[in-house]
mmCIF file of C-alpha atoms (C1' of nucleotides) in Angstrom:
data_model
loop_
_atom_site.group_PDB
_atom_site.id
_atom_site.type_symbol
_atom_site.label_atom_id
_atom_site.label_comp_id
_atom_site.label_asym_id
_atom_site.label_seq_id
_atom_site.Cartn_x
_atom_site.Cartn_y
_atom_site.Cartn_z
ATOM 1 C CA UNK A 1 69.662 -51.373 78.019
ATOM 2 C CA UNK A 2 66.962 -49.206 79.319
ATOM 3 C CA UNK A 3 63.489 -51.151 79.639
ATOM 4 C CA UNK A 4 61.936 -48.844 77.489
ATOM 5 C CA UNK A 5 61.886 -49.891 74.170
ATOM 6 C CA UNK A 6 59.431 -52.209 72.590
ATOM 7 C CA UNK A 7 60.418 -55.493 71.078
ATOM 8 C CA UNK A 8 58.485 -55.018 68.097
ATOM 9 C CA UNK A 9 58.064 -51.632 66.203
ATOM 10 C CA UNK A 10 54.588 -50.971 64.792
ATOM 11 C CA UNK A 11 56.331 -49.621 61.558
ATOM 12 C CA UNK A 12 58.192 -52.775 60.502
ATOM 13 C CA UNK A 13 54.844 -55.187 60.844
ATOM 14 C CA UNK A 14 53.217 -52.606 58.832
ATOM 15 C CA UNK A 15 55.673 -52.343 55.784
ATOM 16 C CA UNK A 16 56.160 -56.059 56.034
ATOM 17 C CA UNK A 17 52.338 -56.577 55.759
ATOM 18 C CA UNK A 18 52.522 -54.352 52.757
ATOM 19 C CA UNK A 19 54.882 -56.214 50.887
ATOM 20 C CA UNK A 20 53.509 -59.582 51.151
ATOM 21 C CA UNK A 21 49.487 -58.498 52.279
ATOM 22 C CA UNK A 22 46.607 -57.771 50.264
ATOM 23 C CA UNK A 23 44.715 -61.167 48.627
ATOM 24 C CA UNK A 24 47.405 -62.276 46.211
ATOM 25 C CA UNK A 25 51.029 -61.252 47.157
ATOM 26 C CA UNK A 26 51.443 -64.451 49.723
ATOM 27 C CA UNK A 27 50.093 -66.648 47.997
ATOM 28 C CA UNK A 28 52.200 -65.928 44.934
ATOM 29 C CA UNK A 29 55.367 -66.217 46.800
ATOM 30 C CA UNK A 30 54.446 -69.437 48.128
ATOM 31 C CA UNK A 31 53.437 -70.628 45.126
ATOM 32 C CA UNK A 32 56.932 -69.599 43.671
ATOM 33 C CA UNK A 33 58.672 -71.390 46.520
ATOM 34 C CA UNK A 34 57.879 -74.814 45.241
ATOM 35 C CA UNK A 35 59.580 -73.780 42.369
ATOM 36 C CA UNK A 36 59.628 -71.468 39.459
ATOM 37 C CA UNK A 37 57.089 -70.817 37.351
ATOM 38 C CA UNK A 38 55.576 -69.299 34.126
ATOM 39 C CA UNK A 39 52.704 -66.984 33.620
ATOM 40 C CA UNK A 40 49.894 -69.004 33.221
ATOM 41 C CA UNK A 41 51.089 -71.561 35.794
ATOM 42 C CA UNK A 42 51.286 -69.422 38.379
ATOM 43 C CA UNK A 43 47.641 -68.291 36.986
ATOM 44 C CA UNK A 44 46.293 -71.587 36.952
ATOM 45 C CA UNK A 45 48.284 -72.698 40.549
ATOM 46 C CA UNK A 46 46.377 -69.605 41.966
ATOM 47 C CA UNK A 47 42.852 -69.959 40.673
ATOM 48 C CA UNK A 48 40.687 -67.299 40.637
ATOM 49 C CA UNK A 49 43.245 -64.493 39.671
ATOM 50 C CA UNK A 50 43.113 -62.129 36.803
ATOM 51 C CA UNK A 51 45.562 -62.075 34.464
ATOM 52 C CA UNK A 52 45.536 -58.091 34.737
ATOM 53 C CA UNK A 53 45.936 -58.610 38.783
ATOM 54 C CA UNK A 54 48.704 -61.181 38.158
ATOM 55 C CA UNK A 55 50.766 -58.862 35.649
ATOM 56 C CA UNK A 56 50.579 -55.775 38.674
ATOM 57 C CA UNK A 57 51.342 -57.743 41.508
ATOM 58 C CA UNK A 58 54.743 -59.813 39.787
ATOM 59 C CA UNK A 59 55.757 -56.207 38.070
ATOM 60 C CA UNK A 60 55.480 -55.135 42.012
ATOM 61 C CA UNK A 61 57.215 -57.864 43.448
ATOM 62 C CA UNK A 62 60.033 -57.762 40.978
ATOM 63 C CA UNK A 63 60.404 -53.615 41.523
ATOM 64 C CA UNK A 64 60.976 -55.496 45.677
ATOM 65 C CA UNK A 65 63.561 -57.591 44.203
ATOM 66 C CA UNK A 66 61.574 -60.544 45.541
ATOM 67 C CA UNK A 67 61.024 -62.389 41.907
ATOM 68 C CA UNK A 68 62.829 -62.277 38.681
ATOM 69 C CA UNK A 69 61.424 -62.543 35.484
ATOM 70 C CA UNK A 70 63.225 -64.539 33.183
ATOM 71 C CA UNK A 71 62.572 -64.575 28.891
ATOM 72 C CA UNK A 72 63.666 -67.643 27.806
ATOM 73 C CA UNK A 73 65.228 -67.949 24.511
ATOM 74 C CA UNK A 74 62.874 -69.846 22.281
ATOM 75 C CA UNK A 75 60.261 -68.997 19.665
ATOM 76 C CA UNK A 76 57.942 -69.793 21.417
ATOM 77 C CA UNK A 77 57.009 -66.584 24.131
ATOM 78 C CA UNK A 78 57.947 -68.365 27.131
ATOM 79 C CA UNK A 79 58.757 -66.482 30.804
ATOM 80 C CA UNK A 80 59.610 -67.350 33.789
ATOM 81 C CA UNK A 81 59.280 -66.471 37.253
ATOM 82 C CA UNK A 82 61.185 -67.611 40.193
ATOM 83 C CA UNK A 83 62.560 -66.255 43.862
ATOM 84 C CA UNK A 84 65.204 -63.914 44.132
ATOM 85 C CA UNK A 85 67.666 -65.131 46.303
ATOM 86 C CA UNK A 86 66.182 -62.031 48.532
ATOM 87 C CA UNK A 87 62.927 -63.895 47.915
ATOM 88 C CA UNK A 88 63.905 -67.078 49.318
ATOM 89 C CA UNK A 89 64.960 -65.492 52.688
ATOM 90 C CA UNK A 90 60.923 -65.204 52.738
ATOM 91 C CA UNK A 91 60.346 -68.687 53.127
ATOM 92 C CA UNK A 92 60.616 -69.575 56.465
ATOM 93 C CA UNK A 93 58.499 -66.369 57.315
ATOM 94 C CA UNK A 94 55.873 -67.989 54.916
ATOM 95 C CA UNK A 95 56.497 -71.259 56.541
ATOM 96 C CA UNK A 96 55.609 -69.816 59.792
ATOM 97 C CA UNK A 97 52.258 -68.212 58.773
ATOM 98 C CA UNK A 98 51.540 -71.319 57.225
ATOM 99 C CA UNK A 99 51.828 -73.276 60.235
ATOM 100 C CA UNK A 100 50.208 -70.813 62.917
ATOM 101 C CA UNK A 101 46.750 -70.658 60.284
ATOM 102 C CA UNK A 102 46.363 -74.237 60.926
ATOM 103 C CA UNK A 103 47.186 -74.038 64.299
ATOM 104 C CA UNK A 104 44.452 -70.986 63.980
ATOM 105 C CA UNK A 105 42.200 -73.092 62.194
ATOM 106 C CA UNK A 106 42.402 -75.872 65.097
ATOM 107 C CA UNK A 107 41.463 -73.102 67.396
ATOM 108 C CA UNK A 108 38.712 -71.125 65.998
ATOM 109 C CA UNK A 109 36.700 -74.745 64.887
ATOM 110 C CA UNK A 110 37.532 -76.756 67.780
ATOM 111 C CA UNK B 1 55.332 -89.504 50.516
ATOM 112 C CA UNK B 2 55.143 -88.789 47.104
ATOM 113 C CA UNK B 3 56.730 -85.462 46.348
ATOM 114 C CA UNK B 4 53.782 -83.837 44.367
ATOM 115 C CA UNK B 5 52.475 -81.681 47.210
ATOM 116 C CA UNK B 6 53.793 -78.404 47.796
ATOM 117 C CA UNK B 7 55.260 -77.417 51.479
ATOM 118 C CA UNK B 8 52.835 -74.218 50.840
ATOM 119 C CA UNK B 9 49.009 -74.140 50.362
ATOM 120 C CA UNK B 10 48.190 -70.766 49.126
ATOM 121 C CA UNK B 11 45.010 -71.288 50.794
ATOM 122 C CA UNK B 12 46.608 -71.511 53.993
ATOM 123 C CA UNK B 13 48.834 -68.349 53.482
ATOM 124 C CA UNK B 14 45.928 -66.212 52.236
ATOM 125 C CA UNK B 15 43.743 -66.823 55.541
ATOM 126 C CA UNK B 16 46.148 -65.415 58.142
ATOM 127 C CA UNK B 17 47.442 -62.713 55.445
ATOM 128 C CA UNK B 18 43.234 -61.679 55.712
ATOM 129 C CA UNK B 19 43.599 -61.884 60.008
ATOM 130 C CA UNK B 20 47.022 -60.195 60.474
ATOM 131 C CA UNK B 21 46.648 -57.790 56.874
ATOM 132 C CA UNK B 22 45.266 -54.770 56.018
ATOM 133 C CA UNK B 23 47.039 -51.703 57.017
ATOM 134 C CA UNK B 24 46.416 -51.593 60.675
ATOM 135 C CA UNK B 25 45.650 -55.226 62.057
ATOM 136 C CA UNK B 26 49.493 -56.359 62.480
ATOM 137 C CA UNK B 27 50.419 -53.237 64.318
ATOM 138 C CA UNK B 28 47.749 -53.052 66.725
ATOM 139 C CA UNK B 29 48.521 -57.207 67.691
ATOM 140 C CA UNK B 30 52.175 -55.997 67.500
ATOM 141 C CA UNK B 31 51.854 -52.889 70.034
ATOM 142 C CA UNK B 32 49.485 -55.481 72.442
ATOM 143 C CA UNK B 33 52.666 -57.813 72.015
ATOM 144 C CA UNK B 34 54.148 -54.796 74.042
ATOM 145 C CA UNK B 35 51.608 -54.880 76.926
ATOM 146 C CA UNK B 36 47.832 -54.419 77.182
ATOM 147 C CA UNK B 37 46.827 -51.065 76.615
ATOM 148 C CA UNK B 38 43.379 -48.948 76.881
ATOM 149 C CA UNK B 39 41.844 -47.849 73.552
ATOM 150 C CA UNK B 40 43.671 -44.143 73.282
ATOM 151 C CA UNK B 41 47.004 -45.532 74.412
ATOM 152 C CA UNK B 42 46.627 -47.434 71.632
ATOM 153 C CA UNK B 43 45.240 -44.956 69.176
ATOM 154 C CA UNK B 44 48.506 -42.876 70.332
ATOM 155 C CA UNK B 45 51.253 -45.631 69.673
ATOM 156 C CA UNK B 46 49.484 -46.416 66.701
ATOM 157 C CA UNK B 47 50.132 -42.820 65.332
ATOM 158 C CA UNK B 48 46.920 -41.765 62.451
ATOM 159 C CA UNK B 49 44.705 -44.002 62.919
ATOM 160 C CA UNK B 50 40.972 -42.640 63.455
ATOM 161 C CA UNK B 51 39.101 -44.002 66.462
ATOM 162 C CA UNK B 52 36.300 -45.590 63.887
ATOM 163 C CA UNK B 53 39.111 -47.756 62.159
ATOM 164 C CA UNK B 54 40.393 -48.840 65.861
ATOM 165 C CA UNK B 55 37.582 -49.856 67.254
ATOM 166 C CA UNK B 56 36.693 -51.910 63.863
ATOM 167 C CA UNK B 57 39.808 -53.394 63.816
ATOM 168 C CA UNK B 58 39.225 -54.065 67.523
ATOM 169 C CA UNK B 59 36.375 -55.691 67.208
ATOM 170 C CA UNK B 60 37.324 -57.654 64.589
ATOM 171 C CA UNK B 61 40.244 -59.299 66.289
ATOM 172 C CA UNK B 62 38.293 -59.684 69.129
ATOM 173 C CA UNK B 63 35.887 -61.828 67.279
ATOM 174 C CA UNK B 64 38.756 -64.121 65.997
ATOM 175 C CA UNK B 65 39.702 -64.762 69.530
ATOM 176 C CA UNK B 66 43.018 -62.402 69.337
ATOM 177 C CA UNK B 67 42.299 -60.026 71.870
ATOM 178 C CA UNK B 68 39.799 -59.476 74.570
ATOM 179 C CA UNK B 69 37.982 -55.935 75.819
ATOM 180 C CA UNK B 70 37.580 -55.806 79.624
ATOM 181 C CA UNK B 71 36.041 -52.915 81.399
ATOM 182 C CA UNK B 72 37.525 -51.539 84.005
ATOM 183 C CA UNK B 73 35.217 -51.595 87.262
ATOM 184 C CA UNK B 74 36.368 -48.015 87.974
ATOM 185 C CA UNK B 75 34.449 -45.126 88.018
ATOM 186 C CA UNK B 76 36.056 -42.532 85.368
ATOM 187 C CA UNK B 77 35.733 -45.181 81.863
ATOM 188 C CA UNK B 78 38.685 -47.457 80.978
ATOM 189 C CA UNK B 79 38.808 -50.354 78.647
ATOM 190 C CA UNK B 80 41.858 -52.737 78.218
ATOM 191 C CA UNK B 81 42.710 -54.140 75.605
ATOM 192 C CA UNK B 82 45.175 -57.270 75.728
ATOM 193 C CA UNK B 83 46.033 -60.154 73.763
ATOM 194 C CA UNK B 84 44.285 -63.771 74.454
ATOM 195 C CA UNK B 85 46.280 -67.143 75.140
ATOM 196 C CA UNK B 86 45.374 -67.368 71.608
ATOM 197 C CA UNK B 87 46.654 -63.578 70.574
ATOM 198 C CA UNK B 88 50.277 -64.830 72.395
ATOM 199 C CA UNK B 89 50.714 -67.530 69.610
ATOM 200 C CA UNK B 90 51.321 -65.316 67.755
ATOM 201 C CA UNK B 91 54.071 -63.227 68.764
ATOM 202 C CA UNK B 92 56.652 -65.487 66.831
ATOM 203 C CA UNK B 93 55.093 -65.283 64.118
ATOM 204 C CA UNK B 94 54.899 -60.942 64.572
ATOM 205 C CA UNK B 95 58.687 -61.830 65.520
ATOM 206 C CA UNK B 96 59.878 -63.400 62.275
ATOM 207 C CA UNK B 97 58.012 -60.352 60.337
ATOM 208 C CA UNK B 98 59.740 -58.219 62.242
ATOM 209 C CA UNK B 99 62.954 -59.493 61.407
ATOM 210 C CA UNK B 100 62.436 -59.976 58.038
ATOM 211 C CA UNK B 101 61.706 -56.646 57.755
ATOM 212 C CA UNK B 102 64.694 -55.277 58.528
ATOM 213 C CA UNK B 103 66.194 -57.834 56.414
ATOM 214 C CA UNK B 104 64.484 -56.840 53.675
ATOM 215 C CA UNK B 105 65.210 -52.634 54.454
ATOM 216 C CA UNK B 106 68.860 -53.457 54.248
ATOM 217 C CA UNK B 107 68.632 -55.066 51.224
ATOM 218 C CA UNK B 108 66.640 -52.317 49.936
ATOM 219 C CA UNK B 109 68.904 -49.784 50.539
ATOM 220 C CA UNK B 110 71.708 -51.164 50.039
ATOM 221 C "C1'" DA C 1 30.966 -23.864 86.273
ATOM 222 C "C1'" DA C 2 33.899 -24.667 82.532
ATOM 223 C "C1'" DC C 3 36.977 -27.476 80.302
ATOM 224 C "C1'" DA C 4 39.565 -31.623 79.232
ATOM 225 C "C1'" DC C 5 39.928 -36.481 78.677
ATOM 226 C "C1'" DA C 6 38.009 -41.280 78.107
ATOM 227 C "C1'" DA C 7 35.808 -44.354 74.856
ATOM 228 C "C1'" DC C 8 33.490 -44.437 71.636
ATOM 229 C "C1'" DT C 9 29.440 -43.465 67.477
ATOM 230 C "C1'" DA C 10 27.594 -41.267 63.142
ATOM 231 C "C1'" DT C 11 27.723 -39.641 58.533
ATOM 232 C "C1'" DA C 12 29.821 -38.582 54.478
ATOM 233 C "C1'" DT C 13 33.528 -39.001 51.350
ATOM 234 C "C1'" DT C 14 37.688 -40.621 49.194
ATOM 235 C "C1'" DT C 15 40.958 -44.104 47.873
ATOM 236 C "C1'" DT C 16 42.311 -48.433 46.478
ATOM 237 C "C1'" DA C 17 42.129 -53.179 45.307
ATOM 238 C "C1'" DG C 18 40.591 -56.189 42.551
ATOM 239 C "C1'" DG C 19 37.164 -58.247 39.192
ATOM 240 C "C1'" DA C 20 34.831 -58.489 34.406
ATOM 241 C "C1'" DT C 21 35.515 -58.451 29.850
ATOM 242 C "C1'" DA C 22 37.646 -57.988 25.680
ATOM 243 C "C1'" DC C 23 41.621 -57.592 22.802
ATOM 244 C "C1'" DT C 24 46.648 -58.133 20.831
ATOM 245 C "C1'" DA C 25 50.850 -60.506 18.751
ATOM 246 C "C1'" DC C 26 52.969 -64.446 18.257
ATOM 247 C "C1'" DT C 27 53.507 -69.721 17.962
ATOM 248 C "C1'" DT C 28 52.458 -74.359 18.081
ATOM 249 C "C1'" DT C 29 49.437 -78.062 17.127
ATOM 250 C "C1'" DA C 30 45.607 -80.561 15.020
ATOM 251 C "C1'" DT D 1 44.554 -73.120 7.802
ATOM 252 C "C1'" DA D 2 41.908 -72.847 11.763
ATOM 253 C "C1'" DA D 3 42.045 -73.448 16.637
ATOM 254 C "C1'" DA D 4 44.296 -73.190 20.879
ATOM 255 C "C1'" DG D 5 47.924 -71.727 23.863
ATOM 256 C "C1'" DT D 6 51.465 -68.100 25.648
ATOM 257 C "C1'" DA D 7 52.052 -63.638 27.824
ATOM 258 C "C1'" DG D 8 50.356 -60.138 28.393
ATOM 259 C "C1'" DT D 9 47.359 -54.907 27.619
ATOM 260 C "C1'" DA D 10 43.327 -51.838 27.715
ATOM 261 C "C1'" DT D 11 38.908 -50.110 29.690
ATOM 262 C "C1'" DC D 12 35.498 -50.035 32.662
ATOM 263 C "C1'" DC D 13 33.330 -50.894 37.059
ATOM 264 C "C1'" DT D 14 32.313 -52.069 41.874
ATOM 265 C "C1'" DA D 15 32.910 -53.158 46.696
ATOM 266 C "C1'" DA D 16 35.666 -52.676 50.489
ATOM 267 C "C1'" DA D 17 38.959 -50.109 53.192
ATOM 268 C "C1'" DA D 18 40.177 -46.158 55.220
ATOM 269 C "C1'" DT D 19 39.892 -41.125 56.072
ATOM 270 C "C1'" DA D 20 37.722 -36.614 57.577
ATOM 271 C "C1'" DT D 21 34.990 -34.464 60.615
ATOM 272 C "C1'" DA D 22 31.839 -33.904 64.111
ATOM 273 C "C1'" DG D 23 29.069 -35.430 67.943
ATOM 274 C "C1'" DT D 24 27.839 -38.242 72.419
ATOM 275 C "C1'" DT D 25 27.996 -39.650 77.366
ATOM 276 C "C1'" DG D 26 30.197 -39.780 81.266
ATOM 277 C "C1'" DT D 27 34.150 -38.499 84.765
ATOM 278 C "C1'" DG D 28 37.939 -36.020 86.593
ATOM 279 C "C1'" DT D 29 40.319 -31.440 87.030
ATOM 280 C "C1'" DT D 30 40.782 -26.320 88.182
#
DNA sequence: AACACAACTATATTTTAGGATACTACTTTA
DNA sequence: TAAAGTAGTATCCTAAAATATAGTTGTGTT
């Protein structure tokens, strides 16, 4: 193997960022990886998010196959959103960014 | 321990999503995983990016203790650009992204 | 002397993400 | 039967992110 080639290609961070970047994405798959959860939920688990925000970024993480949304069978409108099992391969890449922002945190304050 | 806590704060997962996001912060810290480079080397590897989004994105990592800028005590101008102790702690986590990503592209596809 | 390259800076514009606010259709609960 | 909750939709708007394009100061190259 020629010592030519980088270990990391630009291009894979930067669709990788895309998928779970922007202000919401991560923190609705971690909330989803304590466990499944329904609309407002995951709206109230996340705080400050829109409900017209939420709808966009679960339709876009579903079209990933990262979250399915389930209609549950009851009068009441009930759905539910959990991981894929393609999700859950995510969370020991979410584990890991949790752990190096408080090793971050440590840094930057101390 | 009482199990109400979550493993994941979303907190937590939205902070380093806002240092390693956005379309071109996780490449450039991936391409200094490579080696240090000087400012066009870097504009070259990192393909279309315009020289006033590199040097933002520069200096922003460079305030959060990523990277450091050292001139070159040369006559013709060079800069280099290189990762901090700090920056390094990172590369595992720029690792597991990495793999993920391919993960996910051959899931994707098929 | 002319031109190219290095490392930027300046200005103007476009694109996109996300927020604010209000509304719908249905159901359960008080 | 009115209020409150569920799961969204519809419009409008703004701030931030990123691009396009051109210019600057200095050095090295022919």
């Amino acid at each position: 193997m020629k010592n030519k080639e980088k270990h990391f290609n630009n291009r894979d961070v930067q669709d990788v960022i895309e998928i779970i970047g922007g202000r919401w994405r991560g923190a609705i798959l971690a909330s989803l990886c304590d466990k499944e959860k329904r609309f407002n939920e995951l709206k109230r688990d996340l705080g400050s998010i829109t409900p017209r925000t939420l709808i966009k970024e679960l339709k876009y993480l579903e079209m990933n196959q990262l979250i399915s949304r389930k209609v549950e069978d009851t009068k009441a409108l009930s759905v539910i959103y959990s991981l894929t099992k393609h999700g859950k391969s995510l969370e020991p890449l979410i584990g890991t960014i949790v752990s190096w922002g408080q090793l971050h945190r440590k840094v930057i304050l101390g």
